[in-house]
Coordinates of N, CA and C in Angstrom, one line a residue:
M554 N -26.8 -15.2 0.9 CA -25.9 -14.0 0.0 C -25.4 -14.5 -0.9
E555 N -25.9 -13.9 -2.5 CA -26.0 -13.9 -4.3 C -25.3 -12.9 -4.3
L556 N -24.4 -12.9 -5.7 CA -24.3 -11.5 -6.9 C -24.2 -12.0 -7.8
L557 N -24.7 -10.9 -8.7 CA -24.8 -11.3 -10.1 C -24.1 -11.7 -10.7
T558 N -23.5 -12.0 -11.5 CA -22.1 -11.6 -12.4 C -22.4 -11.0 -13.3
K559 N -22.1 -9.2 -14.3 CA -22.5 -8.1 -14.5 C -22.4 -9.0 -16.0
D560 N -21.4 -9.6 -16.5 CA -20.4 -10.2 -17.7 C -22.3 -11.3 -18.5
S561 N -23.1 -12.5 -17.0 CA -23.3 -13.7 -18.0 C -25.1 -13.7 -17.5
L562 N -25.3 -12.5 -15.7 CA -25.9 -12.8 -14.9 C -26.4 -13.6 -14.1
E563 N -25.1 -14.7 -14.2 CA -25.4 -16.0 -12.7 C -25.5 -15.4 -11.2
S564 N -25.7 -16.0 -11.1 CA -26.3 -15.8 -9.3 C -25.2 -16.8 -8.6
V565 N -23.7 -16.1 -8.2 CA -23.2 -16.8 -7.3 C -23.4 -16.3 -5.5
V566 N -23.2 -18.0 -5.0 CA -22.9 -17.8 -3.8 C -21.6 -16.9 -2.6
L567 N -22.1 -16.3 -2.0 CA -21.2 -15.6 -1.2 C -20.7 -16.3 -0.9
S568 N -20.0 -16.4 0.1 CA -19.4 -16.7 1.9 C -19.9 -15.5 2.7
E569 N -20.6 -16.3 3.6 CA -21.2 -15.6 5.0 C -20.3 -15.3 5.8
N570 N -19.4 -16.2 6.5 CA -18.2 -15.4 7.2 C -16.6 -14.3 6.3
V571 N -17.2 -14.3 4.7 CA -15.8 -13.2 4.6 C -17.5 -11.9 3.9
F572 N -18.1 -12.1 3.9 CA -18.8 -11.4 2.9 C -20.2 -10.7 4.1
N573 N -20.1 -11.2 5.1 CA -21.5 -10.8 5.6 C -20.5 -10.0 7.4
K574 N -19.6 -9.7 7.1 CA -19.4 -9.6 9.6 C -19.7 -7.8 8.9
P575 N -19.3 -7.9 10.8 CA -19.9 -5.5 11.2 C -18.5 -5.2 10.5
F576 N -18.7 -4.1 10.5 CA -17.4 -3.5 10.1 C -16.5 -3.2 11.3
K577 N -15.6 -2.9 11.7 CA -14.4 -2.8 13.0 C -13.7 -2.4 12.4
E578 N -13.7 -0.4 12.2 CA -13.1 0.3 11.8 C -11.4 0.4 12.4
S579 N -11.9 0.3 14.4 CA -10.4 1.0 15.1 C -9.2 -1.3 14.5
L580 N -10.3 -1.8 13.9 CA -9.0 -2.4 14.0 C -8.8 -2.4 12.3
I581 N -9.2 -1.8 11.7 CA -8.2 -1.0 10.0 C -7.6 0.0 9.5
H582 N -8.8 0.5 10.6 CA -6.9 1.3 11.2 C -6.1 0.8 12.2
Q583 N -5.6 0.1 12.5 CA -4.3 -0.4 13.3 C -3.9 -1.3 11.5
V584 N -4.9 -2.5 11.1 CA -4.3 -2.3 9.9 C -3.6 -1.5 8.8
I585 N -4.2 -0.3 8.5 CA -4.2 0.4 7.8 C -3.3 0.5 8.0
V586 N -2.8 1.4 9.3 CA -1.5 2.3 9.5 C -0.4 1.1 9.6
S587 N -0.7 0.0 10.3 CA 1.0 -1.2 10.2 C 1.4 -1.0 8.0
F588 N 0.0 -1.3 7.7 CA 0.7 -1.6 5.7 C 1.3 -0.6 5.7
Q589 N 0.9 0.5 6.0 CA 1.6 1.9 6.1 C 3.1 1.4 6.2
T590 N 2.7 2.0 7.7 CA 4.1 1.7 8.2 C 5.2 0.9 8.0
M591 N 4.9 -0.5 7.1 CA 5.9 -1.0 6.2 C 6.1 -0.5 4.2
H592 N 6.0 0.2 5.5 CA 6.3 1.5 3.4 C 7.1 1.9 4.3
R593 N 7.0 2.6 5.0 CA 8.4 3.8 4.3 C 9.7 3.3 4.0
Q594 N 10.0 4.3 4.1 CA 11.4 4.4 3.2 C 12.8 3.8 3.9
G595 N 12.7 4.8 5.5 CA 13.2 4.6 6.4 C 15.0 4.5 6.3
S596 N 15.3 6.0 4.4 CA 16.6 4.9 4.6 C 17.2 7.4 4.8
K597 N 16.6 8.3 5.7 CA 17.4 9.3 5.8 C 18.3 8.8 6.5
S598 N 19.5 9.7 5.6 CA 20.5 10.2 7.1 C 21.5 11.2 7.1
Q599 N 21.8 11.3 8.8 CA 23.0 12.0 8.9 C 23.6 11.9 9.7
K600 N 25.1 12.4 9.6 CA 26.2 13.1 9.7 C 26.5 13.4 11.0
S601 N 26.5 12.8 12.5 CA 27.1 13.2 13.2 C 28.5 14.3 13.1
R602 N 29.1 14.1 14.4 CA 30.3 15.3 14.3 C 31.6 13.9 13.9
A603 N 31.0 12.8 14.4 CA 32.5 11.9 14.3 C 32.0 12.0 12.8
E604 N 31.4 11.6 12.0 CA 31.6 10.4 10.3 C 31.6 12.5 9.6
V605 N 32.2 13.6 9.8 CA 31.9 14.9 8.8 C 33.3 15.0 9.1
K606 N 34.0 15.1 7.8 CA 34.8 15.4 7.0 C 36.0 16.7 7.2
G607 N 36.8 16.8 8.1 CA 37.8 17.6 8.0 C 38.4 17.6 9.9
S608 N 39.4 18.4 10.7 CA 40.7 18.4 11.1 C 40.0 17.7 12.2
N609 N 40.9 17.2 13.4 CA 40.7 16.5 14.1 C 41.6 18.8 15.6
K610 N 42.4 18.7 14.7 CA 43.0 19.7 15.4 C 42.0 20.9 16.3
K611 N 42.4 21.1 17.2 CA 41.4 22.9 17.8 C 42.2 23.7 17.2
P612 N 40.9 24.6 16.6 CA 41.5 26.0 16.1 C 42.1 26.4 16.0
W613 N 42.3 26.9 18.0 CA 42.9 28.0 18.0 C 43.1 27.9 20.1
R614 N 44.0 28.8 20.3 CA 44.1 28.0 22.2 C 43.8 28.5 22.6
Q615 N 42.6 27.8 24.3 CA 41.9 27.8 25.0 C 41.5 29.5 25.6
K616 N 42.7 30.1 26.1 CA 42.8 31.1 26.6 C 43.7 31.7 25.8
G617 N 43.5 33.3 26.0 CA 44.5 34.2 25.0 C 43.6 34.5 24.4
T618 N 42.9 35.0 23.1 CA 42.5 35.2 21.9 C 41.1 36.0 22.1
G619 N 40.6 36.4 23.1 CA 39.5 37.0 23.5 C 38.6 36.3 22.8
R620 N 38.6 35.0 22.2 CA 37.6 33.9 21.2 C 36.9 33.3 22.0
A621 N 35.7 32.7 21.7 CA 34.7 31.8 23.3 C 35.5 30.4 22.1
R622 N 35.6 29.6 23.0 CA 36.4 29.1 23.0 C 35.9 27.6 22.2
A623 N 37.1 26.9 21.0 CA 35.7 26.0 20.1 C 37.6 24.5 20.5
G624 N 36.6 23.4 20.6 CA 37.6 22.6 20.2 C 37.8 21.9 19.4
S625 N 37.3 22.1 18.4 CA 37.2 21.2 17.4 C 36.0 22.1 16.2
V626 N 36.6 21.8 14.7 CA 35.4 22.7 13.6 C 34.5 21.9 12.8
K627 N 34.2 20.4 13.8 CA 33.7 19.7 13.5 C 31.8 20.2 15.0
S628 N 31.9 20.2 15.4 CA 30.8 20.8 16.6 C 30.0 21.2 15.7
P629 N 28.8 20.9 16.6 CA 27.2 20.8 15.6 C 27.2 22.7 15.1
I630 N 27.9 23.1 17.1 CA 27.9 25.0 16.3 C 27.9 25.5 15.5
W631 N 28.7 24.9 14.7 CA 29.4 25.1 13.8 C 29.1 24.8 12.5
R632 N 28.8 25.7 11.5 CA 28.9 26.0 10.6 C 29.3 24.5 9.4
S633 N 28.7 24.0 8.9 CA 29.4 22.8 7.6 C 29.5 22.1 9.1
G634 N 29.5 21.8 10.6 CA 29.8 20.8 11.1 C 28.4 19.2 11.3
G635 N 28.9 18.5 12.3 CA 28.2 17.1 12.6 C 27.5 18.3 12.5
V636 N 26.2 16.8 13.0 CA 24.8 17.1 13.3 C 24.4 15.8 15.0
T637 N 24.0 17.6 15.4 CA 23.4 16.3 17.1 C 22.6 15.5 17.1
F638 N 22.5 14.6 17.4 CA 22.0 12.9 17.0 C 21.7 12.9 15.5
A639 N 22.7 12.7 15.0 CA 21.8 12.2 14.1 C 21.3 10.8 13.1
S640 N 20.3 11.6 12.5 CA 19.1 10.2 11.6 C 20.4 8.8 11.2
K641 N 19.8 8.0 10.9 CA 20.3 7.0 10.6 C 19.7 5.9 10.1
P642 N 19.9 5.5 8.9 CA 18.1 4.5 8.7 C 17.8 3.3 9.2
K643 N 16.6 3.4 9.4 CA 15.9 2.9 9.8 C 14.5 1.4 9.9
R644 N 15.0 0.9 10.1 CA 13.7 -0.3 9.2 C 11.9 0.3 10.5
Y645 N 11.8 0.8 10.6 CA 10.0 1.2 10.5 C 9.0 -0.1 10.4
I646 N 8.6 -0.3 11.7 CA 8.1 -2.5 11.9 C 6.4 -1.8 13.4
K647 N 5.8 -2.5 13.1 CA 4.6 -1.6 13.6 C 3.4 -3.5 13.1
K648 N 3.8 -4.7 14.5 CA 3.0 -5.7 13.8 C 1.7 -6.7 13.7
I649 N 1.9 -6.6 13.5 CA 0.0 -7.0 12.8 C -0.3 -9.3 12.6
N650 N -0.8 -8.8 13.6 CA -1.2 -10.5 13.1 C -2.3 -11.2 12.3
K651 N -1.3 -13.1 11.0 CA -2.7 -13.3 10.7 C -4.3 -12.6 10.5
K652 N -4.7 -13.1 12.5 CA -5.7 -12.9 12.1 C -6.4 -11.8 12.4
M653 N -6.2 -10.7 13.2 CA -6.2 -9.4 12.8 C -6.6 -9.4 11.5
Y654 N -5.1 -8.8 10.1 CA -5.1 -9.3 9.2 C -6.3 -9.8 8.2
K655 N -6.8 -10.7 8.0 CA -7.9 -11.8 8.0 C -8.9 -11.2 8.5
E656 N -9.9 -10.7 9.6 CA -10.5 -10.0 10.2 C -10.7 -8.5 9.1
A657 N -9.5 -7.7 10.0 CA -9.8 -6.7 8.4 C -10.6 -7.4 7.1
L658 N -9.7 -7.6 6.5 CA -9.8 -7.8 5.2 C -11.9 -8.3 5.2
R659 N -11.5 -9.1 5.7 CA -13.4 -9.7 5.6 C -14.7 -8.8 6.8
S660 N -13.8 -8.2 6.8 CA -14.5 -6.5 7.4 C -15.4 -5.9 6.0
I661 N -13.5 -5.2 5.5 CA -13.7 -4.5 4.1 C -13.9 -4.9 3.2
F662 N -14.8 -6.1 3.1 CA -15.1 -7.1 1.4 C -16.8 -6.9 2.1
S663 N -16.5 -7.0 3.3 CA -18.2 -6.7 3.7 C -19.5 -5.6 3.7
K664 N -17.9 -4.6 3.8 CA -19.0 -3.1 3.3 C -18.8 -3.2 2.0
L665 N -17.8 -3.7 1.4 CA -17.3 -3.4 -0.2 C -19.0 -3.6 -0.8
F666 N -20.0 -5.2 -0.6 CA -20.4 -5.7 -1.0 C -21.9 -4.8 -0.2
Y667 N -21.9 -4.3 0.4 CA -23.3 -3.7 1.0 C -23.5 -2.4 0.8
Q668 N -21.8 -1.7 0.2 CA -22.2 -0.5 -0.8 C -22.2 -1.0 -2.0
N669 N -22.5 -2.2 -2.3 CA -22.2 -2.2 -4.4 C -21.4 -2.1 -4.8
R670 N -19.9 -2.4 -4.1 CA -19.0 -1.7 -4.9 C -17.7 -2.8 -5.6
L671 N -18.6 -3.8 -5.5 CA -18.4 -5.5 -6.0 C -18.6 -5.6 -6.6
V672 N -18.0 -5.8 -7.9 CA -18.8 -5.7 -9.3 C -18.3 -7.1 -10.0
L673 N -18.6 -7.9 -9.9 CA -18.2 -10.4 -10.4 C -18.1 -10.2 -11.8
L674 N -17.2 -11.0 -12.1 CA -18.2 -11.1 -13.7 C -17.2 -12.1 -13.6
K675 N -17.7 -13.6 -14.6 CA -16.8 -14.7 -15.1 C -15.5 -14.8 -15.5
D676 N -15.7 -12.9 -16.5 CA -13.9 -12.9 -17.4 C -13.2 -11.9 -17.4
F677 N -12.2 -11.6 -16.6 CA -12.2 -10.2 -17.9 C -10.6 -10.8 -18.0
S678 N -10.2 -10.2 -19.2 CA -9.5 -9.9 -20.3 C -9.4 -9.3 -21.3
I679 N -7.6 -8.7 -21.5 CA -8.3 -8.4 -23.1 C -7.0 -9.1 -24.0
N680 N -6.9 -9.3 -25.3 CA -5.7 -9.6 -26.1 C -4.6 -9.4 -26.9
N681 N -5.2 -7.9 -25.9 CA -3.3 -7.3 -26.8 C -2.8 -6.4 -25.0
Y682 N -1.6 -6.0 -25.4 CA -1.7 -5.2 -23.9 C -2.0 -3.7 -24.3
K683 N -2.7 -2.9 -25.5 CA -2.7 -1.6 -25.4 C -3.3 -1.5 -24.2
T684 N -3.1 -0.2 -23.7 CA -3.8 0.2 -22.7 C -5.4 0.7 -23.0
F685 N -5.7 1.6 -24.5 CA -6.8 2.6 -24.7 C -8.1 1.4 -24.9
L686 N -7.7 -0.2 -25.0 CA -8.4 -1.7 -24.9 C -8.7 -1.5 -23.9
L687 N -8.4 -1.5 -22.6 CA -8.3 -1.8 -21.0 C -9.4 -0.2 -21.0
V688 N -9.3 0.6 -21.2 CA -9.7 1.8 -21.1 C -11.4 2.0 -21.5
K689 N -11.4 1.2 -22.7 CA -12.4 0.8 -23.2 C -13.4 0.3 -22.8
K690 N -13.0 -1.0 -23.1 CA -13.6 -1.9 -21.5 C -14.6 -1.5 -20.4
L691 N -13.3 -0.9 -19.4 CA -13.7 -0.3 -18.9 C -15.9 0.9 -18.5
K692 N -14.7 1.4 -20.3 CA -15.8 3.2 -20.1 C -16.7 2.0 -20.5
D693 N -17.0 1.4 -21.0 CA -18.5 0.2 -20.8 C -19.3 -0.5 -19.9
M694 N -18.1 -0.2 -19.0 CA -18.7 -1.0 -17.8 C -19.9 0.4 -17.0
S695 N -19.2 1.1 -16.8 CA -19.0 2.7 -17.2 C -18.4 3.3 -15.3
I696 N -17.4 3.0 -15.2 CA -16.7 1.9 -14.3 C -15.6 3.0 -14.5
K697 N -14.7 3.8 -13.9 CA -13.1 5.0 -13.7 C -12.6 4.8 -13.3
S698 N -13.1 4.4 -11.6 CA -11.5 4.5 -10.3 C -12.3 2.7 -10.1
V699 N -10.8 2.0 -10.0 CA -10.6 0.9 -10.0 C -10.2 -0.2 -9.9
L700 N -10.3 -1.7 -9.2 CA -9.4 -2.6 -8.5 C -9.6 -3.6 -9.0
I701 N -8.4 -3.9 -10.3 CA -8.9 -5.7 -10.5 C -8.6 -6.6 -9.9
I702 N -9.2 -7.9 -9.2 CA -8.2 -8.8 -8.7 C -8.9 -9.8 -10.1
L703 N -8.0 -10.2 -9.8 CA -7.0 -12.2 -10.6 C -7.2 -13.0 -9.7
S704 N -7.0 -13.7 -10.5 CA -6.6 -15.1 -10.0 C -5.6 -15.2 -9.9
N705 N -4.6 -15.4 -10.5 CA -3.3 -15.2 -12.0 C -3.2 -14.1 -11.9
Y706 N -1.8 -13.4 -12.6 CA -0.9 -12.8 -13.1 C -1.4 -12.8 -14.0
D707 N -1.9 -12.0 -15.3 CA -2.2 -11.2 -16.7 C -1.4 -10.0 -17.3
K708 N -0.4 -10.4 -18.1 CA 1.3 -9.6 -18.5 C 0.2 -8.7 -19.2
N709 N -1.1 -8.9 -20.2 CA -2.3 -7.8 -21.2 C -2.2 -7.0 -19.9
L710 N -3.1 -7.3 -19.3 CA -3.9 -6.2 -18.2 C -2.9 -6.5 -17.2
F711 N -1.9 -5.9 -16.9 CA -0.8 -5.6 -15.7 C -0.5 -4.3 -16.6
L712 N 0.2 -4.8 -18.3 CA 0.7 -3.7 -18.8 C -0.4 -2.8 -20.0
A713 N -0.8 -3.2 -19.5 CA -2.2 -2.1 -20.4 C -2.3 -1.7 -19.2
S714 N -2.6 -1.2 -17.6 CA -3.2 -0.9 -16.8 C -2.1 0.0 -15.7
R715 N -0.7 0.2 -16.7 CA 0.4 0.6 -16.0 C 0.5 1.9 -16.4
N716 N -0.3 2.7 -16.8 CA 0.0 4.3 -17.3 C -1.3 4.9 -17.1
L717 N -2.5 4.0 -15.8 CA -4.2 4.3 -16.0 C -3.9 5.1 -13.9
H718 N -4.3 5.8 -13.7 CA -3.9 6.1 -11.9 C -5.4 5.6 -11.2
M719 N -5.8 5.1 -12.0 CA -7.4 4.9 -11.3 C -7.8 3.6 -11.7
V720 N -7.1 2.9 -12.4 CA -6.0 1.6 -12.5 C -6.2 0.7 -12.2
N721 N -6.0 -0.5 -11.1 CA -4.5 -0.4 -10.8 C -4.9 -2.5 -10.8
I722 N -3.9 -3.1 -10.9 CA -4.8 -4.7 -10.8 C -3.6 -5.5 -10.2
C723 N -4.5 -6.7 -9.1 CA -3.7 -7.2 -8.5 C -3.9 -8.9 -8.6
T724 N -3.3 -9.5 -7.6 CA -3.8 -11.2 -7.8 C -4.2 -11.2 -6.3
T725 N -4.4 -12.0 -6.1 CA -5.7 -12.6 -4.9 C -4.2 -12.6 -4.0
R726 N -3.2 -12.4 -4.2 CA -1.8 -12.7 -2.7 C -1.5 -11.3 -2.8
S727 N -2.1 -10.0 -3.6 CA -1.2 -9.4 -3.3 C -2.5 -7.9 -3.1
I728 N -2.7 -9.0 -2.4 CA -4.7 -7.7 -1.7 C -3.6 -7.2 -1.0
N729 N -4.5 -5.8 -0.6 CA -3.6 -5.2 0.3 C -5.6 -3.8 0.5
P730 N -5.0 -4.1 2.7 CA -6.5 -3.4 3.0 C -6.5 -1.6 2.2
V731 N -5.4 -1.1 2.1 CA -5.6 0.4 1.4 C -5.8 0.6 0.4
N732 N -5.9 -0.6 -0.5 CA -6.3 -0.5 -2.1 C -7.7 -0.9 -2.2
L733 N -8.1 -1.8 -0.9 CA -9.5 -2.4 -0.8 C -9.9 -0.5 -0.8
I734 N -9.8 0.2 -0.2 CA -10.6 1.7 0.0 C -10.6 2.4 -0.9
F735 N -9.1 2.8 -0.9 CA -9.1 4.0 -2.2 C -9.8 3.5 -3.4
F736 N -9.7 2.3 -4.4 CA -10.4 2.7 -5.7 C -12.0 2.0 -5.4
K737 N -12.7 2.7 -6.0 CA -14.2 3.5 -6.4 C -15.1 1.9 -5.9
N738 N -13.7 0.8 -6.7 CA -15.2 0.3 -6.7 C -13.9 -1.5 -7.7
I739 N -14.2 -2.3 -6.4 CA -13.0 -3.2 -7.2 C -14.4 -4.8 -8.1
I740 N -13.9 -5.1 -8.6 CA -13.2 -6.2 -9.6 C -13.0 -7.3 -9.5
L741 N -14.6 -8.3 -9.6 CA -13.8 -10.4 -8.7 C -13.7 -10.5 -10.2
T742 N -13.2 -11.6 -11.0 CA -14.2 -12.5 -11.9 C -14.3 -13.6 -10.3
I743 N -14.8 -15.3 -11.2 CA -15.1 -16.2 -10.6 C -13.8 -17.1 -9.1
D744 N -13.2 -16.6 -10.6 CA -11.5 -17.7 -10.1 C -11.4 -16.7 -9.1
S745 N -11.4 -15.8 -8.8 CA -10.6 -15.1 -7.8 C -11.6 -15.1 -6.2
L746 N -12.9 -14.6 -6.4 CA -13.4 -14.8 -6.0 C -13.8 -16.3 -4.6
K747 N -12.7 -16.8 -5.8 CA -13.7 -17.9 -5.0 C -12.1 -18.6 -3.9
K748 N -11.2 -18.1 -4.7 CA -9.6 -18.1 -3.5 C -9.7 -17.0 -2.6
I749 N -10.3 -16.5 -2.7 CA -10.5 -15.0 -2.3 C -11.3 -15.8 -0.2
E750 N -11.9 -16.3 -1.3 CA -13.0 -16.4 0.2 C -11.7 -18.1 1.0
E751 N -11.2 -18.8 -0.3 CA -10.7 -19.8 1.0 C -9.8 -18.9 1.4
D752 N -8.6 -17.8 1.3 CA -7.5 -17.1 1.8 C -8.1 -16.7 3.1
L753 N -9.2 -16.8 3.2 CA -10.1 -15.1 4.4 C -11.3 -16.9 5.5
L754 N -10.8 -17.8 5.1 CA -11.9 -18.1 5.8 C -11.5 -19.1 6.2

């Protein structure tokens, strides 16, 4: 298995253990659900009758008024009363082990390779953090929607891409399955390709 670099037309041999795996849709679905679950904010909070501000005094006597009996103005039945079974902050977790996560990434990379969505470059950088430089570079390559995977953090690229909705920059350490599937093209450098193969083998 080989992939040509787009800038220097060199042929790079790919690991079959990473880029020649069957597409496991159910596994990828599990991993994506787990990833998105972990990113849920889980910060919603409501007040129960015990937490609502107000008096604990009985509004009126139990009998003799002709009105419905009431024990507290904090009752969930009353306006501005507490909430029954109030929601509290919660951390959402759906565990996926490393073996499953790596297998899902290998499956996704294999699919990307066979769909010709991987773009391999010898190097990818810009000499300034201006967004128009990155836009021009991608336009010359006829690429709009792209995830650029680098071996190391590049400040210029990260700053230049912050205002571009369909461009995302990440390092090999922060690859996630959602981004790999969402973006139409994936740009890899030779260094980042080697690191990905090392991490996923």
